[in-house]
Tab-separated table of N, CA and C in Angstrom:
chain	number	residue	atom	x	y	z
A	1	MET	N	57.610	52.732	-14.438
A	1	MET	CA	57.859	53.934	-13.631
A	1	MET	C	56.526	54.500	-13.145
A	2	LYS	N	56.445	54.792	-12.082
A	2	LYS	CA	55.119	55.317	-11.384
A	2	LYS	C	54.928	56.748	-11.685
A	3	ASN	N	53.893	57.240	-12.190
A	3	ASN	CA	53.535	58.783	-12.500
A	3	ASN	C	53.680	59.437	-11.056
A	4	LEU	N	54.514	60.523	-11.174
A	4	LEU	CA	54.727	61.373	-9.938
A	4	LEU	C	53.354	61.742	-9.288
A	5	LEU	N	52.462	62.338	-10.209
A	5	LEU	CA	51.080	62.633	-9.841
A	5	LEU	C	50.353	61.580	-8.995
A	6	ASP	N	50.339	60.438	-9.613
A	6	ASP	CA	49.705	59.202	-8.830
A	6	ASP	C	50.431	58.989	-7.502
A	7	SER	N	51.764	59.094	-7.511
A	7	SER	CA	52.489	58.769	-6.166
A	7	SER	C	51.994	59.859	-5.198
A	8	GLN	N	52.109	61.231	-5.597
A	8	GLN	CA	51.620	62.245	-4.558
A	8	GLN	C	50.155	61.928	-4.180
A	9	ARG	N	49.287	61.600	-4.936
A	9	ARG	CA	47.866	61.296	-4.749
A	9	ARG	C	47.776	60.203	-3.680
A	10	ASP	N	48.673	59.172	-3.935
A	10	ASP	CA	48.743	58.078	-2.937
A	10	ASP	C	49.007	58.442	-1.681
A	11	SER	N	50.134	59.206	-1.570
A	11	SER	CA	50.669	59.735	-0.410
A	11	SER	C	49.602	60.578	0.353
A	12	PHE	N	48.995	61.355	-0.292
A	12	PHE	CA	47.876	62.200	0.237
A	12	PHE	C	46.801	61.293	0.987
A	13	HIS	N	46.311	60.512	0.131
A	13	HIS	CA	45.106	59.720	0.567
A	13	HIS	C	45.400	58.752	1.578
A	14	SER	N	46.813	58.332	1.825
A	14	SER	CA	47.081	57.320	2.722
A	14	SER	C	47.152	58.220	4.148
A	15	ARG	N	47.172	59.391	4.077
A	15	ARG	CA	47.328	60.440	5.238
A	15	ARG	C	46.054	61.084	5.760
A	16	ILE	N	44.959	60.826	5.070
A	16	ILE	CA	43.573	61.523	5.465
A	16	ILE	C	42.605	60.381	5.399
A	17	ILE	N	41.818	60.274	6.376
A	17	ILE	CA	40.670	59.341	6.407
A	17	ILE	C	39.430	60.183	6.972
A	18	ILE	N	38.354	60.043	6.102
A	18	ILE	CA	37.189	60.811	6.400
A	18	ILE	C	36.096	59.739	6.630
A	19	LEU	N	35.522	59.834	7.869
A	19	LEU	CA	34.315	58.853	8.261
A	19	LEU	C	33.100	59.742	8.686
A	20	GLU	N	32.007	59.096	8.815
A	20	GLU	CA	30.824	59.795	9.306
A	20	GLU	C	30.163	58.998	10.459
A	21	GLY	N	29.992	59.971	11.348
A	21	GLY	CA	29.503	59.302	12.606
A	21	GLY	C	27.953	58.848	12.385
A	22	ASP	N	27.579	57.831	13.270
A	22	ASP	CA	26.368	57.214	13.164
A	22	ASP	C	25.516	57.459	14.478
A	23	GLY	N	26.056	58.093	15.405
A	23	GLY	CA	25.414	58.418	16.721
A	23	GLY	C	25.549	57.407	17.682
A	24	ARG	N	26.112	56.273	17.245
A	24	ARG	CA	26.172	55.034	18.150
A	24	ARG	C	27.559	54.473	18.457
A	25	SER	N	28.352	54.619	17.398
A	25	SER	CA	29.645	53.972	17.430
A	25	SER	C	30.739	55.031	17.692
A	26	THR	N	31.723	54.469	18.403
A	26	THR	CA	32.893	55.315	18.790
A	26	THR	C	33.705	55.552	17.519
A	27	VAL	N	34.502	56.649	17.571
A	27	VAL	CA	35.388	56.893	16.625
A	27	VAL	C	36.441	55.810	16.158
A	28	LEU	N	36.861	55.153	17.188
A	28	LEU	CA	37.616	53.911	17.011
A	28	LEU	C	36.821	52.679	16.291
A	29	ASP	N	35.550	52.388	16.622
A	29	ASP	CA	34.682	51.549	15.993
A	29	ASP	C	34.437	51.893	14.592
A	30	LEU	N	34.311	53.215	14.278
A	30	LEU	CA	34.071	53.517	12.801
A	30	LEU	C	35.257	53.282	11.986
A	31	LEU	N	36.521	53.694	12.646
A	31	LEU	CA	37.697	53.344	11.884
A	31	LEU	C	37.870	51.933	11.644
A	32	LYS	N	37.626	51.037	12.553
A	32	LYS	CA	37.784	49.547	12.327
A	32	LYS	C	37.231	48.965	11.248
A	33	VAL	N	35.929	49.453	10.765
A	33	VAL	CA	35.139	48.961	9.729
A	33	VAL	C	35.916	48.737	8.511
A	34	ASP	N	36.807	49.675	8.041
A	34	ASP	CA	37.510	49.527	6.768
A	34	ASP	C	38.928	49.848	6.929
A	35	HIS	N	39.495	49.856	8.036
A	35	HIS	CA	40.973	50.222	8.194
A	35	HIS	C	41.536	49.321	9.069
A	36	GLN	N	42.847	48.907	8.950
A	36	GLN	CA	43.707	48.221	9.822
A	36	GLN	C	44.352	49.270	10.764
A	37	MET	N	44.319	48.909	11.983
A	37	MET	CA	44.942	49.832	13.018
A	37	MET	C	45.749	49.168	14.045
A	38	VAL	N	46.637	49.969	14.752
A	38	VAL	CA	47.372	49.399	15.892
A	38	VAL	C	47.145	50.515	16.980
A	39	VAL	N	46.752	49.824	18.224
A	39	VAL	CA	46.286	50.639	19.413
A	39	VAL	C	47.367	50.437	20.295
A	40	SER	N	47.831	51.278	21.008
A	40	SER	CA	49.027	51.173	22.057
A	40	SER	C	48.277	50.597	23.304
A	41	ASN	N	49.012	49.707	24.093
A	41	ASN	CA	48.495	49.263	25.386
A	41	ASN	C	49.475	49.613	26.479
A	42	ASP	N	50.509	50.454	26.143
A	42	ASP	CA	51.365	50.772	27.217
A	42	ASP	C	50.773	51.826	28.230
A	43	LEU	N	51.152	51.961	29.365
A	43	LEU	CA	50.533	52.669	30.371
A	43	LEU	C	50.399	54.134	29.985
A	44	VAL	N	51.487	54.669	29.452
A	44	VAL	CA	51.438	56.111	29.150
A	44	VAL	C	50.604	56.454	27.947
A	45	HIS	N	50.504	55.666	27.052
A	45	HIS	CA	49.928	55.908	25.589
A	45	HIS	C	48.688	55.031	25.455
A	46	LYS	N	48.035	54.449	26.596
A	46	LYS	CA	46.931	53.429	26.407
A	46	LYS	C	45.708	54.020	25.589
A	47	GLY	N	45.450	53.252	24.620
A	47	GLY	CA	44.266	53.684	23.729
A	47	GLY	C	44.620	54.549	22.652
A	48	MET	N	45.876	55.003	22.573
A	48	MET	CA	46.315	55.890	21.283
A	48	MET	C	46.629	54.967	20.112
A	49	ILE	N	46.094	55.562	18.993
A	49	ILE	CA	46.302	54.905	17.729
A	49	ILE	C	47.606	55.233	17.248
A	50	THR	N	48.376	54.146	17.051
A	50	THR	CA	50.027	54.154	16.684
A	50	THR	C	50.231	54.051	15.326
A	51	ALA	N	49.210	53.304	14.571
A	51	ALA	CA	49.391	53.094	13.041
A	51	ALA	C	48.012	52.853	12.520
A	52	ILE	N	47.739	53.210	11.241
A	52	ILE	CA	46.663	53.046	10.507
A	52	ILE	C	47.024	52.548	9.117
A	53	ASN	N	46.492	51.621	8.731
A	53	ASN	CA	46.795	50.903	7.393
A	53	ASN	C	48.420	50.841	7.046
A	54	GLY	N	49.202	50.515	8.215
A	54	GLY	CA	50.489	50.469	8.074
A	54	GLY	C	51.377	51.621	8.251
A	55	LEU	N	50.669	52.854	8.197
A	55	LEU	CA	51.341	54.118	8.401
A	55	LEU	C	51.692	54.312	9.986
A	56	LYS	N	52.768	54.206	10.510
A	56	LYS	CA	53.001	54.271	11.880
A	56	LYS	C	53.442	55.626	12.216
A	57	ASN	N	53.082	56.013	13.594
A	57	ASN	CA	53.490	57.263	14.237
A	57	ASN	C	55.006	57.317	14.341
A	58	THR	N	55.688	58.444	14.162
A	58	THR	CA	56.984	58.831	14.337
A	58	THR	C	57.146	59.818	15.352
A	59	ASP	N	58.404	60.191	15.750
A	59	ASP	CA	58.585	61.296	16.773
A	59	ASP	C	57.976	62.615	16.378
A	60	SER	N	57.868	62.921	15.049
A	60	SER	CA	57.535	64.299	14.362
A	60	SER	C	56.143	64.204	13.701
A	61	GLU	N	55.756	62.961	13.455
A	61	GLU	CA	54.336	62.800	12.604
A	61	GLU	C	53.647	61.818	13.308
A	62	PHE	N	52.264	61.963	13.483
A	62	PHE	CA	51.373	60.910	14.123
A	62	PHE	C	49.990	61.116	13.637
A	63	TRP	N	49.036	60.275	13.953
A	63	TRP	CA	47.757	60.189	13.747
A	63	TRP	C	47.027	61.074	14.680
A	64	ARG	N	46.172	61.827	14.191
A	64	ARG	CA	45.123	62.725	15.206
A	64	ARG	C	43.730	62.629	14.583
A	65	TYR	N	42.909	62.938	15.307
A	65	TYR	CA	41.478	62.952	14.717
A	65	TYR	C	40.737	64.292	15.302
A	66	ALA	N	39.699	64.642	14.526
A	66	ALA	CA	38.847	65.619	14.815
A	66	ALA	C	37.296	65.277	14.595
A	67	VAL	N	36.413	65.805	15.208
A	67	VAL	CA	34.994	65.562	14.871
A	67	VAL	C	34.369	66.969	14.524
A	68	ALA	N	33.931	67.173	13.310
A	68	ALA	CA	33.357	68.476	12.799
A	68	ALA	C	34.574	69.294	12.815
A	69	TYR	N	35.794	69.128	12.504
A	69	TYR	CA	36.818	69.961	12.674
A	69	TYR	C	37.308	70.505	14.049
A	70	GLU	N	36.778	69.736	15.108
A	70	GLU	CA	37.070	70.016	16.564
A	70	GLU	C	37.888	68.924	17.056
A	71	LYS	N	39.138	69.337	17.535
A	71	LYS	CA	40.004	68.198	18.076
A	71	LYS	C	39.377	67.698	19.527
A	72	ILE	N	39.303	66.546	19.579
A	72	ILE	CA	38.812	65.969	20.883
A	72	ILE	C	39.861	65.550	21.866
A	73	PRO	N	39.933	65.943	23.145
A	73	PRO	CA	40.993	65.458	23.929
A	73	PRO	C	40.719	64.298	24.656
A	74	LYS	N	40.061	63.368	23.971
A	74	LYS	CA	39.799	61.930	24.432
A	74	LYS	C	40.294	60.822	23.636
A	75	PRO	N	40.473	59.646	24.080
A	75	PRO	CA	40.854	58.428	23.131
A	75	PRO	C	39.595	58.281	22.144
A	76	ALA	N	39.969	57.824	21.070
A	76	ALA	CA	39.119	57.566	20.011
A	76	ALA	C	38.048	56.492	20.384
A	77	SER	N	38.306	55.669	21.423
A	77	SER	CA	37.528	54.672	21.989
A	77	SER	C	36.451	55.287	22.848
A	78	GLU	N	36.485	56.531	23.290
A	78	GLU	CA	35.567	57.138	24.320
A	78	GLU	C	34.693	58.291	23.604
A	79	THR	N	34.921	58.501	22.428
A	79	THR	CA	34.155	59.544	21.680
A	79	THR	C	33.131	58.900	20.531
A	80	ILE	N	31.935	59.354	20.877
A	80	ILE	CA	30.828	58.953	19.897
A	80	ILE	C	30.379	59.983	19.188
A	81	PRO	N	30.700	60.271	17.872
A	81	PRO	CA	30.332	61.479	17.209
A	81	PRO	C	28.764	61.297	16.710
A	82	GLY	N	28.046	62.411	16.645
A	82	GLY	CA	26.721	62.418	16.358
A	82	GLY	C	26.459	62.020	14.926
A	83	LYS	N	25.209	61.597	14.709
A	83	LYS	CA	24.843	61.193	13.426
A	83	LYS	C	25.115	62.023	12.342
A	84	GLY	N	26.039	61.732	11.210
A	84	GLY	CA	26.254	62.589	10.244
A	84	GLY	C	27.365	63.553	10.509
A	85	LYS	N	27.958	63.479	11.666
A	85	LYS	CA	29.199	64.446	11.903
A	85	LYS	C	30.286	63.769	11.329
A	86	GLN	N	31.208	64.653	10.628
A	86	GLN	CA	32.344	64.209	9.927
A	86	GLN	C	33.519	63.910	10.916
A	87	VAL	N	34.152	62.795	10.852
A	87	VAL	CA	35.227	62.377	11.630
A	87	VAL	C	36.428	62.440	10.623
A	88	LEU	N	37.405	63.141	11.030
A	88	LEU	CA	38.672	63.208	10.091
A	88	LEU	C	39.974	62.816	10.825
A	89	TRP	N	40.513	61.780	10.268
A	89	TRP	CA	41.774	61.477	10.837
A	89	TRP	C	42.822	61.934	9.726
A	90	TRP	N	43.996	62.517	10.413
A	90	TRP	CA	45.018	62.881	9.451
A	90	TRP	C	46.416	62.471	10.085
A	91	PHE	N	47.369	62.341	9.267
A	91	PHE	CA	48.700	61.982	9.625
A	91	PHE	C	49.651	63.097	9.277
A	92	GLY	N	50.447	63.510	10.238
A	92	GLY	CA	51.469	64.548	9.950
A	92	GLY	C	51.859	65.270	11.292
A	93	SER	N	52.555	66.385	10.984
A	93	SER	CA	53.036	67.222	12.173
A	93	SER	C	52.102	68.291	12.402
A	94	GLU	N	51.027	68.530	11.615
A	94	GLU	CA	50.281	69.786	11.677
A	94	GLU	C	49.219	69.530	12.933
A	95	PRO	N	49.163	70.444	13.896
A	95	PRO	CA	48.285	70.250	14.999
A	95	PRO	C	46.786	70.461	14.649
A	96	GLU	N	46.490	71.167	13.510
A	96	GLU	CA	45.134	71.520	13.320
A	96	GLU	C	44.696	70.536	12.083
A	97	ALA	N	43.516	70.236	12.206
A	97	ALA	CA	42.803	69.439	10.995
A	97	ALA	C	42.884	70.144	9.690
A	98	PRO	N	43.291	69.541	8.691
A	98	PRO	CA	43.214	70.150	7.329
A	98	PRO	C	41.882	70.595	6.999
A	99	LYS	N	41.446	71.646	6.384
A	99	LYS	CA	40.194	71.959	6.051
A	99	LYS	C	39.865	71.294	4.525
A	100	LEU	N	39.052	70.473	4.400
A	100	LEU	CA	38.690	69.779	3.189
A	100	LEU	C	37.313	70.146	2.791
A	101	GLU	N	37.090	70.246	1.453
A	101	GLU	CA	35.645	70.408	0.893
A	101	GLU	C	35.267	69.047	0.508
A	102	ILE	N	34.170	68.459	0.857
A	102	ILE	CA	33.784	67.183	0.529
A	102	ILE	C	32.334	67.297	-0.295
């Protein structure tokens, strides 16, 4: 039987991804280094991340990202965060990025 605390920790960690900008790579390129993702090709959602590491968007919860806690209104393939800038991906229904101490 799996420990409930371990289960909750696994669930949390699968919903939060923290990356660091290098000043050259897009947010999408940074994500590709260590994570598997699915990117939409349909006309309405072209370039939108629809799944990361097997966790797929639903009608009520989906993947979003922010750079230095600022949501960016562009696709991840068009955003290049500055060197050392934190990139935070989170999955859920909350529109604002969770505040994390690193």
